[in-house]
PDB file of C-alpha atoms in Angstrom:
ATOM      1  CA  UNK A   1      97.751 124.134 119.732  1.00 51.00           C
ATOM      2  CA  UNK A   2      95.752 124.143 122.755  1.00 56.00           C
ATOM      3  CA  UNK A   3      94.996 127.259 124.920  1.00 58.00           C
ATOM      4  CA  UNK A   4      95.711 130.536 124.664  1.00 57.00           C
ATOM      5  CA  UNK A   5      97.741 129.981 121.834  1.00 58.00           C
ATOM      6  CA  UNK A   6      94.367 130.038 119.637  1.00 57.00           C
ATOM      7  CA  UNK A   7      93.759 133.265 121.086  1.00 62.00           C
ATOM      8  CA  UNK A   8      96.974 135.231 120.195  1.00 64.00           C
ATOM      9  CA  UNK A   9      97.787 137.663 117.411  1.00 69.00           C
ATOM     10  CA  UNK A  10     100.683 135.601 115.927  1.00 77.00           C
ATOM     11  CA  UNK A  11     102.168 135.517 112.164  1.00 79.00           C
ATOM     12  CA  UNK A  12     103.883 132.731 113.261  1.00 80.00           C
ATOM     13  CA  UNK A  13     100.400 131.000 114.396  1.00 78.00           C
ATOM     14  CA  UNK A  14      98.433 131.979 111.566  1.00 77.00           C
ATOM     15  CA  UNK A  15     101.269 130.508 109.131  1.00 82.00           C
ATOM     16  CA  UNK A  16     101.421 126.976 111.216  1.00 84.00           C
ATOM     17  CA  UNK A  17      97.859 126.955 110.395  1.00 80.00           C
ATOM     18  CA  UNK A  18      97.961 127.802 106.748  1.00 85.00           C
ATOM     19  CA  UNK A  19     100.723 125.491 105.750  1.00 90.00           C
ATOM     20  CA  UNK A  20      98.365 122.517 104.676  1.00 89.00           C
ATOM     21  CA  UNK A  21      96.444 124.411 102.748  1.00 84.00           C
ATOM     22  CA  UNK A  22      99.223 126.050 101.034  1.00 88.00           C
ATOM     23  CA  UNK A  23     101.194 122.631 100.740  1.00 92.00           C
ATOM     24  CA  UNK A  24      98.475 121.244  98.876  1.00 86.00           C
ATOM     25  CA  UNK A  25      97.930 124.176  96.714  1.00 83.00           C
ATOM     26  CA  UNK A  26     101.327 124.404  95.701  1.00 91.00           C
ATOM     27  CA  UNK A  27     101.900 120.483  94.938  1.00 91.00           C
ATOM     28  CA  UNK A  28      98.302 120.747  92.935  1.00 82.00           C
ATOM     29  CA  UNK A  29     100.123 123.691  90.669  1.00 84.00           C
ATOM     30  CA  UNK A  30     103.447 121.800  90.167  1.00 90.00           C
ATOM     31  CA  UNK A  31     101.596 118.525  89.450  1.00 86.00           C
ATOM     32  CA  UNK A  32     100.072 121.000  86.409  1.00 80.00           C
ATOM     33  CA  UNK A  33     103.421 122.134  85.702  1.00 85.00           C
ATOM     34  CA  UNK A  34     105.172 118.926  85.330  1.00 88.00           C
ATOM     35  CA  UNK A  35     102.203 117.769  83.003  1.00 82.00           C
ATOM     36  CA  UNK A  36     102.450 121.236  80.546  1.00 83.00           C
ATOM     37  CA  UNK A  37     106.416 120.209  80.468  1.00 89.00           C
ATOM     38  CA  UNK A  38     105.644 116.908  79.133  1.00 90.00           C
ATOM     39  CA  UNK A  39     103.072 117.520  77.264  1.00 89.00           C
ATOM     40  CA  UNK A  40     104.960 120.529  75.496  1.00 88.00           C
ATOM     41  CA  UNK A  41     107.040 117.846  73.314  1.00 91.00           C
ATOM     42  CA  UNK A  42     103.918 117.109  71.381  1.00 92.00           C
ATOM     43  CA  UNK A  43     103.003 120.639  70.263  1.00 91.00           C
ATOM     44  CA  UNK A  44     101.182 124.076  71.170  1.00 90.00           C
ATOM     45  CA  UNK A  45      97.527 122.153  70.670  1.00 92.00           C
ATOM     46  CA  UNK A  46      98.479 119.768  73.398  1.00 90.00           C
ATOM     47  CA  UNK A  47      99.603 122.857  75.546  1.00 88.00           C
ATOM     48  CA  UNK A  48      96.495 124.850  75.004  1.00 89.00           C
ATOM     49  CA  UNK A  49      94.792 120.754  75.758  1.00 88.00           C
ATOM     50  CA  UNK A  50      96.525 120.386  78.640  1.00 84.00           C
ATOM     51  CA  UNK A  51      96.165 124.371  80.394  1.00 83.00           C
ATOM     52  CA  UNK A  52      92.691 124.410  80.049  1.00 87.00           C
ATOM     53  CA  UNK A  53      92.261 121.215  81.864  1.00 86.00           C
ATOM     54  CA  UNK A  54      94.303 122.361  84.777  1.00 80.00           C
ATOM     55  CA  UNK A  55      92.136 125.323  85.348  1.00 85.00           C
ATOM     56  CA  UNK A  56      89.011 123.089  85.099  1.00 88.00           C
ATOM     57  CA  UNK A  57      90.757 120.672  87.658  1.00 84.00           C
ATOM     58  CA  UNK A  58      91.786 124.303  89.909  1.00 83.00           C
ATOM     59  CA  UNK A  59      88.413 125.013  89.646  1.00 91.00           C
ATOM     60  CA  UNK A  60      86.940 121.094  91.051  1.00 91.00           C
ATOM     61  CA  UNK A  61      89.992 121.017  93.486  1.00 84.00           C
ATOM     62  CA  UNK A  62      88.962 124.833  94.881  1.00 87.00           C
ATOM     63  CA  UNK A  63      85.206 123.656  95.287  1.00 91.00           C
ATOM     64  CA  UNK A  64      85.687 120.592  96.931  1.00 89.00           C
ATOM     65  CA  UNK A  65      88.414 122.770  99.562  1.00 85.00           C
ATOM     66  CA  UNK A  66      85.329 125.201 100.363  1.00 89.00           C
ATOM     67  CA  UNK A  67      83.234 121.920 100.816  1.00 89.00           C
ATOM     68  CA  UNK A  68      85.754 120.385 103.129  1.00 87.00           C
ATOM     69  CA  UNK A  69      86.415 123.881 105.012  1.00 86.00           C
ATOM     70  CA  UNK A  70      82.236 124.291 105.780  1.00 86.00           C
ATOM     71  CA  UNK A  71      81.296 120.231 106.752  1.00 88.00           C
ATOM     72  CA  UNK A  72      84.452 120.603 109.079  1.00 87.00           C
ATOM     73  CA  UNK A  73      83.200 124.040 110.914  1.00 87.00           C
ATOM     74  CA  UNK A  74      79.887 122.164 111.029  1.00 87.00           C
ATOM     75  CA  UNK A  75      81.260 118.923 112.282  1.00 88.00           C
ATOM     76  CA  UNK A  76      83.285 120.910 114.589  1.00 88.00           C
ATOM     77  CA  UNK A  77      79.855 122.749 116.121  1.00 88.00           C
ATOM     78  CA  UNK A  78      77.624 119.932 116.428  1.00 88.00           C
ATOM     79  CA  UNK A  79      80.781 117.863 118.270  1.00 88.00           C
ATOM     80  CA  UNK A  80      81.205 120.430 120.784  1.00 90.00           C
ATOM     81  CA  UNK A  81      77.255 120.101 121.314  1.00 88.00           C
ATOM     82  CA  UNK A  82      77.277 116.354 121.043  1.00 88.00           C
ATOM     83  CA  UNK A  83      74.666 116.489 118.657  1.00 86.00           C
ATOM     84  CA  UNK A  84      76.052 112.801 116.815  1.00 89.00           C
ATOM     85  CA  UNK A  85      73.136 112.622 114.343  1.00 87.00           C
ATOM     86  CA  UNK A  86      74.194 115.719 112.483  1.00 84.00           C
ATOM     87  CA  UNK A  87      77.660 115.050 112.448  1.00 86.00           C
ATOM     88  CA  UNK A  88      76.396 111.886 110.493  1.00 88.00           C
ATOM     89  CA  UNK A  89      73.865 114.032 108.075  1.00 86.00           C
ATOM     90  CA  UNK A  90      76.579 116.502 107.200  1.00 80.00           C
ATOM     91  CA  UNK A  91      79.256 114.083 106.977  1.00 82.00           C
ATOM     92  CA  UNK A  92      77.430 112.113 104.703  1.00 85.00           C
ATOM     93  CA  UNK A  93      76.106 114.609 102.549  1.00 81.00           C
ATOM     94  CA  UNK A  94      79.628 116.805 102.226  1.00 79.00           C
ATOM     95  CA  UNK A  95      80.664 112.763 100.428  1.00 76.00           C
TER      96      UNK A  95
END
């Protein structure tokens, strides 16, 4: 992905881009899914258990994705400007 290939208006671009993302998303909801189908052989108070922990765990997982996504646009600035002791700071503190 170097050059002017950032700077185009392609679907096929923006969805090489998003795949990670959506990988990870997707295994994270069928990792939940495979649990509720296990869990469902010991009754509907293990399902109801079980659901409300996977949103909890959405909820950790999607917080520590926005974390990631801002330390790396920061990273990404202060490399481009060299500046090494606040790609240390943020690193460390994003942790």
């Amino acid at each position: 992905m170097r050059g002017k290939r950032l700077y185009t208006n392609s679907l096929r671009d923006l969805f090489y881009l998003s795949l990670p993302t959506f990988l990870s998303f997707f295994l994270q909801n069928l990792y939940s899914l495979v649990d509720i189908f296990w869990i469902s052989k010991l009754g509907t108070d293990a399902i109801a258990a079980i659901s409300l922990a996977s949103i909890a765990t959405f909820i950790v997982f999607t917080l520590s994705q926005t974390i990631a996504v801002g330390t790396t646009a920061y990273v990404s600035q202060f490399k481009g400007k060299k500046d090494w002791d606040n790609i240390r700071e943020f690193s460390t503190q994003s942790l």
